[in-house]
C-alpha cells in the first residue's frame, strides 16, 4: 500500500543528501576565520577575523573584482535588452522555423561551457579579435541572454495578447504602451532574469578562461590562488564575498517569480 | 465628384464606409471586395460563421489590419494610413483585454491618461463611466477580482470613456452564460440608444444579431451575403447560405418549390409559416419522423413525398406522434424565392 508519509529510510537519505551538498559550503566559511594560513586542517587551531583586513589590503584582489563586476553588469544589460526583445518576437509572432530558432536561442545554456568557450576562442582567433573585457562580455552574454529570455518568454505567454492592442486602441502610442502596459507586466520577470544572469556571469569560470586572455576575473583569481601556499584563508574571504554577491540576487529572483501561477501583477 | 453640400450629407449619415475593401492573408481572401456603409448612430451587426471575414472587417475599422485593396472611410475621412491609436474608434475586445496590473478605475481612465488628462478629471470621468455600466464602487478592485460580466462592463466603460465616434464590439457576449447574455443584450441596446454612438458588433449568434441590431450584414467567405434589417434578412434570405445560417428555414430545391405550388426555383420556407391541418381536403400529406421540443414551440419533421420539411407547432396546440400521418397547409406568400448561387 502506498502511504503519503515518507518512510524513515527515505527521510534519512534525503537529509543525508542535503547535508552532503551544503556542509562543505559552511566549511568554506569556517576556513575564512582559521588562524592556520598554509593548510586547511580540521578542526581549525584557532579563530580570527584578521583575514578580512588582509584581504581588504591586498592590491591584487581589487582589479579582478572590478573586472568581474564590470563584465557582469555589461553582459546583464545586454541580455536584458536582447533577451526581452527576443522573447517578445518568439511569443508574439509566428513564422517559418520559429521552433528551430527557439531551440537555437536556448542552446548556449545546454551546451557545455567548454564547447562554448572553445568555439568563441577560435572565432576570436579567426577574426583576429584581441582579448579584452568585451571578449569576456560576449562569452557571458551567450548564456545571460538565455536566462533573461526564458523568464521573459514565460511572462509574455501568460499575458493576454490583446492588452497591447487595447492600449493602442485607447490612443496610446508605442512608447506609452511599453511604459504603462508592457513594462509593469514584464518588470518582475526581467528583474528576476537580470539577477540570475548577473549571478551566473559573476562566478563563471569555464567560458571565461577561454575568452579572457591574460586578464583574470574574480573566480579565476581564486582558482589561481588555491595553488599558492601563502595566506590561504584570504581566498575563503573572497569566496564569502562571491557567495553573497551571487546568492542575494538569486534569492531576490526566486521571490520575484514565486507567484508565477497567478495573473501577472494580479495580486500586487 | 460630390459637391460640398453632398459630401457634408455623407459625413452626417455614414459612420463607416467600405469601398470594395479586400484583405488578403497570403492567398486567403479573408475579406473579398466588401462594400458597405454603416449609418451614424445605428447598431450594426456583422454576422457569420468563424472564418467568414467579419472579425477582419472589425479589425480593418479599428486599424489593426490594413486593407490590401479598397478604401475605408470613418465619418468621411480616409483612414487607410491612420494607425489605431489615432482613430476615434474604440474596441471592446473578445477577452476584454483589461490591464491586469491596474485597478478598475485606472483601466477605465487609461484612454484619458495617455491623452494627458490630469488625474482628478480622469478619475471623475472614469467614475462617471463606471456608474453608466452600473459598477460604481468597484473602482478600487483589480480585474482578477471581478466576474466575467463585470469585466465585460469595465471593458465597455473603458472603451466609452474616450467618447468614440464608433464603438466596436468583438463577440462581446460570447464568454457570458445565457441569462447574463440576455440581460447584457438589453443593456447594450439601451446604452446605444441613450448615447447615440454607432455600435458595430461582430457575432456568430444569429439570435443576438437579430435582437440587437438595426442592420445586419451576413458574412460568408469574406463577402457580404446579405445586408438589411433583421426582419428583412430573416424573412427574405437572398441566398441559400443566409437561409441556412439565419434561423432554421426549409431550403427548397426547384422541384420541391414546384410541389408546394410555387414556380420552379430555389426558395426558402420558414417552418413557422407552415400549419398542420386535418386530412380532409388537404393535398400535402406526409409522415412525422421526429419531434424537437424547443420550449415555446415544437419543431416537427415531416417526410413528404418530395422531401423533408420542418414545421413549427406552437406549444399548447395539438402535436402529432412520431410515425403518424399529417397534412400541411401554407400561405401562398410563404414561399420566398432565392437567388441561385
Short mmCIF file of N, CA and C in Angstrom, two decimals, chain A residues 106-197:
data_model
loop_
_atom_site.label_atom_id
_atom_site.label_comp_id
_atom_site.label_asym_id
_atom_site.label_seq_id
_atom_site.Cartn_x
_atom_site.Cartn_y
_atom_site.Cartn_z
N UNK A 106 18.02 28.77 -26.94
CA UNK A 106 18.23 28.10 -25.66
C UNK A 106 19.56 27.34 -25.62
N UNK A 107 20.06 26.96 -26.80
CA UNK A 107 21.21 26.07 -26.90
C UNK A 107 22.41 26.46 -26.03
N UNK A 108 22.83 27.74 -25.98
CA UNK A 108 24.05 28.07 -25.22
C UNK A 108 24.01 27.58 -23.79
N UNK A 109 22.81 27.51 -23.18
CA UNK A 109 22.76 27.09 -21.78
C UNK A 109 22.84 25.57 -21.67
N UNK A 110 22.44 24.88 -22.73
CA UNK A 110 22.51 23.42 -22.72
C UNK A 110 23.90 22.95 -23.12
N UNK A 111 24.58 23.75 -23.90
CA UNK A 111 25.91 23.40 -24.40
C UNK A 111 26.91 23.44 -23.24
N UNK A 112 27.84 22.46 -23.15
CA UNK A 112 28.86 22.55 -22.11
C UNK A 112 29.67 23.84 -22.29
N UNK A 113 29.99 24.47 -21.17
CA UNK A 113 30.73 25.73 -21.21
C UNK A 113 32.03 25.61 -21.97
N UNK A 114 32.63 24.42 -21.89
CA UNK A 114 33.93 24.24 -22.53
C UNK A 114 33.80 24.33 -24.06
N UNK A 115 32.65 23.85 -24.58
CA UNK A 115 32.41 23.93 -26.03
C UNK A 115 32.19 25.39 -26.42
N UNK A 116 31.31 26.08 -25.67
CA UNK A 116 31.07 27.50 -25.94
C UNK A 116 32.39 28.26 -25.91
N UNK A 117 33.20 27.99 -24.86
CA UNK A 117 34.47 28.68 -24.70
C UNK A 117 35.40 28.44 -25.86
N UNK A 118 35.57 27.15 -26.23
CA UNK A 118 36.48 26.82 -27.32
C UNK A 118 36.04 27.46 -28.63
N UNK A 119 34.71 27.37 -28.90
CA UNK A 119 34.24 27.88 -30.18
C UNK A 119 34.40 29.40 -30.23
N UNK A 120 34.14 30.08 -29.12
CA UNK A 120 34.31 31.53 -29.11
C UNK A 120 35.78 31.89 -29.30
N UNK A 121 36.67 31.13 -28.62
CA UNK A 121 38.10 31.43 -28.71
C UNK A 121 38.58 31.28 -30.14
N UNK A 122 38.15 30.19 -30.81
CA UNK A 122 38.61 30.02 -32.19
C UNK A 122 37.99 31.07 -33.10
N UNK A 123 36.74 31.46 -32.79
CA UNK A 123 36.11 32.52 -33.60
C UNK A 123 36.88 33.83 -33.45
N UNK A 124 37.24 34.15 -32.20
CA UNK A 124 38.02 35.38 -31.98
C UNK A 124 39.35 35.30 -32.71
N UNK A 125 39.98 34.09 -32.69
CA UNK A 125 41.28 33.93 -33.36
C UNK A 125 41.13 34.13 -34.86
N UNK A 126 40.09 33.52 -35.44
CA UNK A 126 39.89 33.64 -36.89
C UNK A 126 39.66 35.09 -37.27
N UNK A 127 38.85 35.79 -36.47
CA UNK A 127 38.53 37.18 -36.80
C UNK A 127 39.58 38.15 -36.28
N UNK A 128 40.65 37.60 -35.66
CA UNK A 128 41.75 38.40 -35.13
C UNK A 128 41.26 39.48 -34.17
N UNK A 129 40.36 39.07 -33.29
CA UNK A 129 39.88 40.00 -32.26
C UNK A 129 40.77 39.80 -31.03
N UNK A 130 41.46 40.84 -30.55
CA UNK A 130 42.30 40.66 -29.36
C UNK A 130 41.42 40.49 -28.11
N UNK A 131 41.94 39.72 -27.13
CA UNK A 131 41.18 39.52 -25.90
C UNK A 131 41.05 40.83 -25.14
N UNK A 132 39.85 41.09 -24.64
CA UNK A 132 39.61 42.30 -23.86
C UNK A 132 38.42 42.04 -22.96
N UNK A 133 38.02 43.07 -22.23
CA UNK A 133 36.80 42.95 -21.42
C UNK A 133 35.65 42.50 -22.30
N UNK A 134 35.64 43.01 -23.54
CA UNK A 134 34.50 42.75 -24.41
C UNK A 134 34.42 41.31 -24.87
N UNK A 135 35.59 40.66 -25.00
CA UNK A 135 35.51 39.24 -25.39
C UNK A 135 34.90 38.44 -24.24
N UNK A 136 35.24 38.82 -22.99
CA UNK A 136 34.62 38.12 -21.85
C UNK A 136 33.11 38.39 -21.83
N UNK A 137 32.76 39.66 -22.04
CA UNK A 137 31.34 40.04 -22.04
C UNK A 137 30.58 39.24 -23.08
N UNK A 138 31.16 39.10 -24.28
CA UNK A 138 30.48 38.35 -25.34
C UNK A 138 30.22 36.92 -24.90
N UNK A 139 31.23 36.31 -24.30
CA UNK A 139 31.11 34.94 -23.83
C UNK A 139 29.98 34.81 -22.81
N UNK A 140 29.96 35.74 -21.86
CA UNK A 140 28.94 35.67 -20.82
C UNK A 140 27.55 35.98 -21.37
N UNK A 141 27.49 36.90 -22.32
CA UNK A 141 26.19 37.28 -22.87
C UNK A 141 25.47 36.08 -23.49
N UNK A 142 26.25 35.13 -24.04
CA UNK A 142 25.61 33.97 -24.69
C UNK A 142 24.65 33.26 -23.75
N UNK A 143 25.08 33.07 -22.49
CA UNK A 143 24.15 32.36 -21.59
C UNK A 143 23.25 33.32 -20.81
N UNK A 144 23.72 34.57 -20.60
CA UNK A 144 22.87 35.54 -19.89
C UNK A 144 21.58 35.82 -20.67
N UNK A 145 21.72 35.91 -22.00
CA UNK A 145 20.54 36.18 -22.84
C UNK A 145 19.50 35.09 -22.64
N UNK A 146 19.97 33.84 -22.56
CA UNK A 146 19.04 32.72 -22.42
C UNK A 146 18.25 32.83 -21.13
N UNK A 147 18.96 33.22 -20.05
CA UNK A 147 18.30 33.33 -18.75
C UNK A 147 17.19 34.38 -18.81
N UNK A 148 17.52 35.55 -19.35
CA UNK A 148 16.52 36.62 -19.44
C UNK A 148 15.39 36.18 -20.37
N UNK A 149 15.77 35.59 -21.50
CA UNK A 149 14.78 35.13 -22.49
C UNK A 149 13.78 34.17 -21.84
N UNK A 150 14.30 33.19 -21.11
CA UNK A 150 13.42 32.18 -20.51
C UNK A 150 12.42 32.81 -19.56
N UNK A 151 12.90 33.76 -18.75
CA UNK A 151 11.99 34.43 -17.82
C UNK A 151 10.96 35.27 -18.55
N UNK A 152 11.43 36.02 -19.55
CA UNK A 152 10.53 36.95 -20.25
C UNK A 152 9.51 36.20 -21.09
N UNK A 153 9.96 35.11 -21.74
CA UNK A 153 9.04 34.43 -22.66
C UNK A 153 7.90 33.78 -21.88
N UNK A 154 8.20 33.30 -20.67
CA UNK A 154 7.16 32.70 -19.85
C UNK A 154 6.12 33.75 -19.48
N UNK A 155 6.59 34.95 -19.16
CA UNK A 155 5.67 36.02 -18.79
C UNK A 155 4.84 36.48 -19.98
N UNK A 156 5.51 36.62 -21.14
CA UNK A 156 4.79 37.02 -22.36
C UNK A 156 3.65 36.06 -22.66
N UNK A 157 3.92 34.75 -22.48
CA UNK A 157 2.89 33.76 -22.80
C UNK A 157 1.69 33.90 -21.87
N UNK A 158 1.95 34.34 -20.63
CA UNK A 158 0.85 34.46 -19.67
C UNK A 158 0.01 35.70 -19.91
N UNK A 159 0.62 36.72 -20.54
CA UNK A 159 -0.10 37.96 -20.78
C UNK A 159 -1.13 37.76 -21.88
N UNK A 160 -2.28 38.37 -21.72
CA UNK A 160 -3.26 38.34 -22.79
C UNK A 160 -2.71 39.13 -23.97
N UNK A 161 -2.74 38.50 -25.14
CA UNK A 161 -2.15 39.15 -26.31
C UNK A 161 -2.79 40.46 -26.67
N UNK A 162 -4.07 40.60 -26.31
CA UNK A 162 -4.76 41.78 -26.79
C UNK A 162 -4.58 43.00 -25.90
N UNK A 163 -3.86 42.89 -24.76
CA UNK A 163 -3.72 44.11 -23.94
C UNK A 163 -2.88 45.17 -24.65
N UNK A 164 -1.96 44.74 -25.51
CA UNK A 164 -1.17 45.72 -26.25
C UNK A 164 -2.06 46.40 -27.28
N UNK A 165 -2.88 45.59 -27.95
CA UNK A 165 -3.83 46.18 -28.90
C UNK A 165 -4.81 47.09 -28.18
N UNK A 166 -5.24 46.68 -26.99
CA UNK A 166 -6.19 47.50 -26.24
C UNK A 166 -5.57 48.86 -25.93
N UNK A 167 -4.29 48.85 -25.57
CA UNK A 167 -3.62 50.11 -25.25
C UNK A 167 -3.56 51.02 -26.47
N UNK A 168 -3.18 50.44 -27.61
CA UNK A 168 -3.12 51.24 -28.84
C UNK A 168 -4.51 51.74 -29.21
N UNK A 169 -5.49 50.85 -29.04
CA UNK A 169 -6.87 51.18 -29.38
C UNK A 169 -7.36 52.37 -28.56
N UNK A 170 -6.89 52.47 -27.32
CA UNK A 170 -7.33 53.55 -26.44
C UNK A 170 -6.53 54.83 -26.66
N UNK A 171 -5.65 54.82 -27.65
CA UNK A 171 -4.98 56.06 -28.03
C UNK A 171 -3.53 56.17 -27.61
N UNK A 172 -2.99 55.14 -26.95
CA UNK A 172 -1.59 55.21 -26.52
C UNK A 172 -0.67 54.96 -27.70
N UNK A 173 0.48 55.65 -27.72
CA UNK A 173 1.46 55.35 -28.77
C UNK A 173 2.35 54.20 -28.28
N UNK A 174 3.30 53.81 -29.11
CA UNK A 174 4.13 52.65 -28.79
C UNK A 174 4.87 52.84 -27.48
N UNK A 175 5.44 54.02 -27.27
CA UNK A 175 6.21 54.25 -26.05
C UNK A 175 5.33 54.18 -24.81
N UNK A 176 4.15 54.82 -24.89
CA UNK A 176 3.21 54.79 -23.75
C UNK A 176 2.77 53.36 -23.44
N UNK A 177 2.55 52.59 -24.51
CA UNK A 177 2.15 51.20 -24.31
C UNK A 177 3.25 50.42 -23.61
N UNK A 178 4.49 50.66 -24.02
CA UNK A 178 5.62 49.98 -23.39
C UNK A 178 5.70 50.36 -21.91
N UNK A 179 5.60 51.66 -21.65
CA UNK A 179 5.80 52.16 -20.29
C UNK A 179 4.65 51.79 -19.36
N UNK A 180 3.41 51.91 -19.83
CA UNK A 180 2.27 51.74 -18.92
C UNK A 180 1.69 50.33 -18.92
N UNK A 181 1.90 49.58 -19.99
CA UNK A 181 1.27 48.25 -20.06
C UNK A 181 2.31 47.13 -20.05
N UNK A 182 3.29 47.24 -20.94
CA UNK A 182 4.24 46.13 -21.09
C UNK A 182 5.20 46.05 -19.92
N UNK A 183 5.84 47.18 -19.59
CA UNK A 183 6.86 47.16 -18.55
C UNK A 183 6.31 46.74 -17.18
N UNK A 184 5.16 47.27 -16.75
CA UNK A 184 4.65 46.83 -15.44
C UNK A 184 4.36 45.33 -15.40
N UNK A 185 4.00 44.77 -16.52
CA UNK A 185 3.68 43.34 -16.55
C UNK A 185 4.92 42.46 -16.73
N UNK A 186 5.96 43.04 -17.36
CA UNK A 186 7.17 42.27 -17.61
C UNK A 186 8.22 42.51 -16.54
N UNK A 187 8.09 43.66 -15.85
CA UNK A 187 9.15 44.15 -14.97
C UNK A 187 9.76 43.10 -14.05
N UNK A 188 8.89 42.39 -13.29
CA UNK A 188 9.45 41.47 -12.31
C UNK A 188 10.15 40.30 -13.00
N UNK A 189 9.63 39.86 -14.14
CA UNK A 189 10.28 38.77 -14.88
C UNK A 189 11.65 39.22 -15.38
N UNK A 190 11.73 40.47 -15.87
CA UNK A 190 13.00 40.99 -16.36
C UNK A 190 14.00 41.14 -15.22
N UNK A 191 13.51 41.63 -14.08
CA UNK A 191 14.39 41.82 -12.93
C UNK A 191 14.93 40.46 -12.47
N UNK A 192 14.03 39.48 -12.40
CA UNK A 192 14.45 38.15 -11.98
C UNK A 192 15.48 37.59 -12.95
N UNK A 193 15.20 37.70 -14.24
CA UNK A 193 16.14 37.22 -15.26
C UNK A 193 17.47 37.94 -15.15
N UNK A 194 17.41 39.24 -14.93
CA UNK A 194 18.63 40.03 -14.82
C UNK A 194 19.47 39.63 -13.62
N UNK A 195 18.81 39.39 -12.49
CA UNK A 195 19.51 38.98 -11.27
C UNK A 195 20.23 37.65 -11.47
N UNK A 196 19.49 36.69 -12.06
CA UNK A 196 20.08 35.37 -12.30
C UNK A 196 21.25 35.49 -13.27
N UNK A 197 21.07 36.29 -14.31
CA UNK A 197 22.12 36.46 -15.31
C UNK A 197 23.36 37.07 -14.65
#
